[in-house]
């Protein structure tokens, strides 16, 4: 089978070959026991030393099998190739869709192997305006190995003219049939569907301060942000940048939502220009990244030199 890549950086990334991969669709363990009661919060345990704080220039599927111990990762934040024909150089971003789904199913199974029992996968993916079910079909394949615990919406542009709001990056769609797609999904997967999270770590102040005493409990002037995350990103991309990078605020919020400490290990299998690892390093976490493209791997390491 020909080698395949992947893409999208630390916010979307590079690639992952399928050479030597497991049979498509058979790598996932089906029917995880989701939502069987809430788990008690558990202290983060340190993973074995030696593999963390590194960017590996290699296929992420092979890398996660060969370089990462079982149950060694606390948080995965990643965005795969969307398979919509973006030019990633080493990665074919136009696979037959069934083949792509098989690849994503295999990816979910490998994530299930390396995640700790209380770990989280934050999986960012977007749709074509002409095919709004693509993201859900991909999520269903990953759900063969993990439990979908939350569905978050990364809102990139929002307009509420009645309230004087018109913010974010708007990329026009040249179509007489489709409206502009101003959001992407962040599917939050866990092994049980009942992993505790810290909602107020990414919370917002109460608009009506009388609600503080009524609803805040011990949270002060903070409420749950909900599943709509408005995160704008830079609109200027140089030729040296990754073609599909997400903003650093996105992985930062995912890490904060899960909770973190000095021993927390954050993984991005599709590292791209390194945004997830940079966010992890700035929060004082350990990190691991896989990137098949030599140029993007080099750019990630350069960014990390100034992030710690």
CSV table of C-alpha atoms in Angstrom, one decimal:
chain,number,residue,atom,x,y,z
A,1,UNK,CA,0.0,0.0,0.0
A,2,UNK,CA,1.4,3.4,-0.8
A,3,UNK,CA,2.6,5.6,2.0
A,4,UNK,CA,0.1,8.2,3.1
A,5,UNK,CA,0.7,11.4,5.0
A,6,UNK,CA,-1.3,13.5,7.3
A,7,UNK,CA,-1.5,17.1,7.9
A,8,UNK,CA,-2.4,20.1,10.0
A,9,UNK,CA,-0.5,21.7,12.6
A,10,UNK,CA,-0.2,22.2,16.3
A,11,UNK,CA,-3.1,23.1,15.1
A,12,UNK,CA,-3.0,21.1,12.0
A,13,UNK,CA,-0.2,19.1,10.8
A,14,UNK,CA,1.9,17.0,8.5
A,15,UNK,CA,1.4,13.4,7.8
A,16,UNK,CA,1.3,9.7,8.7
A,17,UNK,CA,2.1,6.8,6.4
A,18,UNK,CA,0.0,3.7,6.3
A,19,UNK,CA,2.8,1.4,5.4
A,20,UNK,CA,2.7,-1.6,7.7
A,21,UNK,CA,-0.5,-0.4,9.2
A,22,UNK,CA,-3.2,-2.6,10.7
A,23,UNK,CA,-6.1,-3.6,8.6
A,24,UNK,CA,-8.4,-0.6,8.1
A,25,UNK,CA,-11.4,-0.6,10.3
A,26,UNK,CA,-10.1,-3.6,12.3
A,27,UNK,CA,-7.6,-1.7,14.5
A,28,UNK,CA,-10.4,-0.2,16.7
A,29,UNK,CA,-11.8,-2.1,19.7
A,30,UNK,CA,-15.6,-1.8,19.3
A,31,UNK,CA,-18.1,-0.8,21.9
A,32,UNK,CA,-16.2,1.0,24.6
A,33,UNK,CA,-18.1,1.2,27.9
A,34,UNK,CA,-19.1,4.8,27.8
A,35,UNK,CA,-20.8,6.8,30.6
A,36,UNK,CA,-20.9,4.2,33.3
A,37,UNK,CA,-21.0,6.7,36.2
A,38,UNK,CA,-18.7,9.6,37.0
A,39,UNK,CA,-15.1,8.8,37.9
A,40,UNK,CA,-13.5,10.4,40.9
A,41,UNK,CA,-10.8,13.0,40.0
A,42,UNK,CA,-7.4,11.4,40.0
A,43,UNK,CA,-4.0,12.9,40.4
A,44,UNK,CA,-1.9,13.0,37.3
A,45,UNK,CA,0.8,10.4,37.4
A,46,UNK,CA,4.2,11.0,35.8
A,47,UNK,CA,4.8,9.0,32.6
A,48,UNK,CA,8.1,7.1,32.0
A,49,UNK,CA,11.0,9.5,31.3
A,50,UNK,CA,12.8,9.7,28.0
A,51,UNK,CA,10.1,10.1,25.3
A,52,UNK,CA,8.7,13.5,26.2
A,53,UNK,CA,9.7,17.0,25.3
A,54,UNK,CA,10.6,15.9,21.8
A,55,UNK,CA,9.4,16.4,18.2
A,56,UNK,CA,9.7,13.2,16.2
A,57,UNK,CA,10.2,13.5,12.5
A,58,UNK,CA,8.3,10.4,11.5
A,59,UNK,CA,4.9,8.9,10.7
A,60,UNK,CA,2.6,9.4,13.7
A,61,UNK,CA,0.9,6.0,13.5
A,62,UNK,CA,4.3,4.2,13.6
A,63,UNK,CA,5.6,6.7,16.1
A,64,UNK,CA,2.8,6.2,18.6
A,65,UNK,CA,3.2,2.5,18.4
A,66,UNK,CA,7.0,2.4,18.7
A,67,UNK,CA,7.9,5.5,20.8
A,68,UNK,CA,5.1,5.9,23.3
A,69,UNK,CA,4.4,3.6,26.2
A,70,UNK,CA,0.9,2.3,26.8
A,71,UNK,CA,-1.2,4.8,28.9
A,72,UNK,CA,1.6,7.4,28.9
A,73,UNK,CA,-0.4,10.4,27.6
A,74,UNK,CA,-2.7,12.7,29.5
A,75,UNK,CA,-4.0,15.0,26.8
A,76,UNK,CA,-4.0,14.7,23.0
A,77,UNK,CA,-4.9,17.9,21.0
A,78,UNK,CA,-4.7,17.5,17.3
A,79,UNK,CA,-6.2,18.2,13.9
A,80,UNK,CA,-5.7,15.7,11.2
A,81,UNK,CA,-5.7,16.2,7.4
A,82,UNK,CA,-9.3,16.9,6.5
A,83,UNK,CA,-9.0,15.1,3.2
A,84,UNK,CA,-10.2,18.0,1.1
A,85,UNK,CA,-7.3,18.4,-1.3
A,86,UNK,CA,-5.0,20.8,0.6
A,87,UNK,CA,-1.5,20.7,-0.7
A,88,UNK,CA,0.6,19.4,2.2
A,89,UNK,CA,3.5,18.3,0.1
A,90,UNK,CA,4.3,14.8,1.4
A,91,UNK,CA,0.7,13.9,2.3
A,92,UNK,CA,-2.1,12.9,-0.1
A,93,UNK,CA,-5.0,14.9,1.1
A,94,UNK,CA,-7.4,13.4,-1.4
A,95,UNK,CA,-7.8,9.7,-0.4
A,96,UNK,CA,-10.9,7.8,-1.3
A,97,UNK,CA,-13.2,8.7,1.6
A,98,UNK,CA,-13.7,5.1,2.8
A,99,UNK,CA,-9.9,4.7,3.0
A,100,UNK,CA,-9.7,8.0,4.9
A,101,UNK,CA,-12.3,6.7,7.4
A,102,UNK,CA,-10.4,3.5,7.9
A,103,UNK,CA,-7.3,5.5,8.6
A,104,UNK,CA,-9.1,7.7,11.2
A,105,UNK,CA,-10.5,4.5,12.8
A,106,UNK,CA,-7.0,3.2,13.2
A,107,UNK,CA,-5.9,6.5,14.6
A,108,UNK,CA,-8.6,6.4,17.2
A,109,UNK,CA,-7.5,2.9,18.3
A,110,UNK,CA,-3.9,3.9,18.7
A,111,UNK,CA,-4.9,7.0,20.7
A,112,UNK,CA,-6.9,4.6,23.0
A,113,UNK,CA,-3.7,2.7,23.6
A,114,UNK,CA,-1.5,5.6,24.5
A,115,UNK,CA,-4.0,7.6,26.5
A,116,UNK,CA,-4.2,7.2,30.3
A,117,UNK,CA,-7.5,6.0,31.7
A,118,UNK,CA,-8.5,9.5,32.7
A,119,UNK,CA,-6.9,11.1,29.5
A,120,UNK,CA,-8.6,13.1,26.8
A,121,UNK,CA,-8.4,13.4,23.0
A,122,UNK,CA,-9.5,16.8,21.6
A,123,UNK,CA,-10.0,16.2,17.9
A,124,UNK,CA,-10.5,19.2,15.7
A,125,UNK,CA,-12.0,18.8,12.2
A,126,UNK,CA,-14.0,20.8,9.8
A,127,UNK,CA,-16.5,20.2,7.0
A,128,UNK,CA,-17.1,21.2,3.5
A,129,UNK,CA,-20.1,23.4,3.1
A,130,UNK,CA,-21.2,20.9,0.5
A,131,UNK,CA,-20.9,17.9,2.8
A,132,UNK,CA,-21.9,18.7,6.4
A,133,UNK,CA,-21.8,15.0,7.6
A,134,UNK,CA,-18.1,14.4,6.9
A,135,UNK,CA,-17.0,15.4,10.4
A,136,UNK,CA,-19.6,13.2,12.1
A,137,UNK,CA,-18.7,10.2,10.0
A,138,UNK,CA,-15.0,10.6,11.1
A,139,UNK,CA,-16.1,11.0,14.7
A,140,UNK,CA,-18.1,7.8,14.5
A,141,UNK,CA,-15.0,5.9,13.4
A,142,UNK,CA,-13.0,7.2,16.4
A,143,UNK,CA,-16.0,6.4,18.6
A,144,UNK,CA,-15.3,2.7,17.8
A,145,UNK,CA,-12.4,3.0,20.3
A,146,UNK,CA,-13.2,5.9,22.5
A,147,UNK,CA,-16.3,7.6,24.0
A,148,UNK,CA,-17.5,11.0,22.7
A,149,UNK,CA,-17.8,13.0,26.0
A,150,UNK,CA,-18.3,16.6,24.6
A,151,UNK,CA,-18.8,18.3,21.3
A,152,UNK,CA,-17.2,21.7,21.2
A,153,UNK,CA,-17.6,24.3,18.4
A,154,UNK,CA,-14.6,26.4,17.4
A,155,UNK,CA,-16.3,29.6,16.2
A,156,UNK,CA,-13.9,31.5,14.0
A,157,UNK,CA,-16.2,34.4,13.0
A,158,UNK,CA,-19.4,35.7,14.5
A,159,UNK,CA,-21.7,38.6,13.5
A,160,UNK,CA,-24.5,39.9,15.8
A,161,UNK,CA,-25.2,43.3,14.2
A,162,UNK,CA,-28.1,43.9,16.6
A,163,UNK,CA,-25.5,44.1,19.4
A,164,UNK,CA,-22.7,45.7,17.4
A,165,UNK,CA,-20.7,42.5,17.1
A,166,UNK,CA,-18.8,41.6,13.9
A,167,UNK,CA,-15.6,39.8,14.9
A,168,UNK,CA,-13.2,37.1,13.7
A,169,UNK,CA,-11.9,35.9,10.4
A,170,UNK,CA,-14.4,35.6,7.6
A,171,UNK,CA,-13.4,33.7,4.5
A,172,UNK,CA,-16.0,34.3,1.8
A,173,UNK,CA,-17.5,31.3,-0.1
A,174,UNK,CA,-18.0,31.8,-3.8
A,175,UNK,CA,-21.3,29.9,-4.0
A,176,UNK,CA,-25.0,30.7,-4.8
A,177,UNK,CA,-26.0,27.6,-2.7
A,178,UNK,CA,-24.1,27.6,0.5
A,179,UNK,CA,-23.6,30.0,3.4
A,180,UNK,CA,-20.2,30.5,4.8
A,181,UNK,CA,-19.1,27.9,7.3
A,182,UNK,CA,-17.8,29.9,10.3
A,183,UNK,CA,-17.0,27.1,12.7
A,184,UNK,CA,-15.2,23.8,13.1
A,185,UNK,CA,-15.8,20.9,15.5
A,186,UNK,CA,-13.6,19.9,18.5
A,187,UNK,CA,-14.7,16.4,19.5
A,188,UNK,CA,-13.7,15.6,23.0
A,189,UNK,CA,-13.1,11.8,23.4
A,190,UNK,CA,-12.3,9.9,26.6
A,191,UNK,CA,-12.1,6.2,27.4
A,192,UNK,CA,-15.2,6.2,29.7
A,193,UNK,CA,-17.2,9.2,28.8
A,194,UNK,CA,-17.1,10.3,32.4
A,195,UNK,CA,-13.7,11.9,33.0
A,196,UNK,CA,-13.9,15.0,35.2
A,197,UNK,CA,-13.0,18.3,33.6
A,198,UNK,CA,-12.5,21.9,35.0
A,199,UNK,CA,-15.1,23.9,33.2
A,200,UNK,CA,-14.4,27.2,35.0
A,201,UNK,CA,-10.7,27.0,34.0
A,202,UNK,CA,-12.0,28.3,30.7
A,203,UNK,CA,-15.0,30.0,32.1
A,204,UNK,CA,-16.3,33.5,31.6
A,205,UNK,CA,-17.6,36.2,34.0
A,206,UNK,CA,-21.3,36.3,34.8
A,207,UNK,CA,-23.1,39.0,32.7
A,208,UNK,CA,-25.7,39.4,35.5
A,209,UNK,CA,-23.7,39.6,38.7
A,210,UNK,CA,-26.7,38.6,40.8
A,211,UNK,CA,-26.1,35.1,39.5
A,212,UNK,CA,-22.8,34.9,41.3
A,213,UNK,CA,-24.4,34.1,44.7
A,214,UNK,CA,-27.2,32.0,43.0
A,215,UNK,CA,-25.1,29.7,40.8
A,216,UNK,CA,-21.4,30.1,41.4
A,217,UNK,CA,-20.9,27.9,44.4
A,218,UNK,CA,-17.1,28.2,45.0
A,219,UNK,CA,-16.3,29.5,41.5
A,220,UNK,CA,-16.6,33.2,42.2
A,221,UNK,CA,-17.4,35.4,39.2
A,222,UNK,CA,-17.0,32.5,36.7
A,223,UNK,CA,-19.5,30.4,34.8
A,224,UNK,CA,-19.2,27.6,32.4
A,225,UNK,CA,-18.3,29.0,28.9
A,226,UNK,CA,-20.4,26.2,27.2
A,227,UNK,CA,-19.5,24.5,24.0
A,228,UNK,CA,-19.2,27.6,21.8
A,229,UNK,CA,-15.6,28.7,21.8
A,230,UNK,CA,-14.9,31.9,19.9
A,231,UNK,CA,-11.2,31.8,19.0
A,232,UNK,CA,-10.0,34.1,16.2
A,233,UNK,CA,-6.7,33.5,14.5
A,234,UNK,CA,-4.2,35.4,12.6
A,235,UNK,CA,-5.3,36.0,9.0
A,236,UNK,CA,-1.8,36.5,7.6
A,237,UNK,CA,0.1,33.4,6.6
A,238,UNK,CA,3.6,33.5,5.3
A,239,UNK,CA,5.1,31.0,2.9
A,240,UNK,CA,7.0,29.5,5.7
A,241,UNK,CA,3.9,28.8,7.8
A,242,UNK,CA,1.9,25.6,7.8
A,243,UNK,CA,-1.1,25.9,5.5
A,244,UNK,CA,-3.6,24.9,8.1
A,245,UNK,CA,-2.5,26.1,11.5
A,246,UNK,CA,-4.9,26.6,14.4
A,247,UNK,CA,-4.4,29.4,16.9
A,248,UNK,CA,-2.4,28.7,20.1
A,249,UNK,CA,-5.4,29.6,22.2
A,250,UNK,CA,-7.3,26.5,21.0
A,251,UNK,CA,-4.9,23.9,22.5
A,252,UNK,CA,-4.3,26.1,25.5
A,253,UNK,CA,-8.1,26.0,26.3
A,254,UNK,CA,-8.3,22.3,25.8
A,255,UNK,CA,-5.4,21.7,28.2
A,256,UNK,CA,-6.9,24.0,30.8
A,257,UNK,CA,-10.3,22.3,30.5
A,258,UNK,CA,-8.7,18.9,31.3
A,259,UNK,CA,-6.5,20.2,34.0
A,260,UNK,CA,-2.7,20.1,34.0
A,261,UNK,CA,0.4,20.1,36.1
A,262,UNK,CA,4.2,19.8,35.6
A,263,UNK,CA,3.9,16.0,35.0
A,264,UNK,CA,1.1,16.4,32.4
A,265,UNK,CA,2.1,15.0,29.0
A,266,UNK,CA,0.4,16.6,25.9
A,267,UNK,CA,0.6,14.9,22.5
A,268,UNK,CA,0.0,16.2,19.0
A,269,UNK,CA,0.3,13.4,16.5
A,270,UNK,CA,-0.2,15.8,13.5
A,271,UNK,CA,2.1,18.6,14.8
A,272,UNK,CA,2.6,20.8,11.7
A,273,UNK,CA,4.3,24.0,12.9
A,274,UNK,CA,4.1,23.0,16.5
A,275,UNK,CA,1.3,25.0,18.1
A,276,UNK,CA,0.0,22.4,20.5
A,277,UNK,CA,3.5,21.7,21.8
A,278,UNK,CA,4.2,25.4,22.2
A,279,UNK,CA,1.0,25.9,24.1
A,280,UNK,CA,1.9,22.9,26.4
A,281,UNK,CA,5.4,24.2,27.0
A,282,UNK,CA,4.2,27.7,27.9
A,283,UNK,CA,1.8,26.1,30.5
A,284,UNK,CA,4.7,24.2,32.0
A,285,UNK,CA,3.6,20.8,30.7
A,286,UNK,CA,5.6,18.1,28.9
A,287,UNK,CA,4.9,17.6,25.3
A,288,UNK,CA,5.3,15.1,22.4
A,289,UNK,CA,4.9,15.8,18.7
A,290,UNK,CA,5.0,13.8,15.5
A,291,UNK,CA,5.5,15.5,12.1
A,292,UNK,CA,6.5,13.7,8.9
A,293,UNK,CA,7.4,16.9,7.0
A,294,UNK,CA,11.1,17.8,7.6
A,295,UNK,CA,10.4,21.6,7.1
A,296,UNK,CA,7.5,21.7,9.5
A,297,UNK,CA,9.3,19.5,12.1
A,298,UNK,CA,12.3,22.0,11.9
A,299,UNK,CA,10.0,25.0,12.3
A,300,UNK,CA,8.3,23.4,15.3
A,301,UNK,CA,11.6,22.8,17.1
A,302,UNK,CA,12.6,26.4,16.4
A,303,UNK,CA,9.4,27.7,17.9
A,304,UNK,CA,9.8,25.5,21.0
A,305,UNK,CA,13.2,27.0,21.7
A,306,UNK,CA,11.6,30.2,22.6
A,307,UNK,CA,8.5,28.8,24.3
A,308,UNK,CA,9.7,27.1,27.4
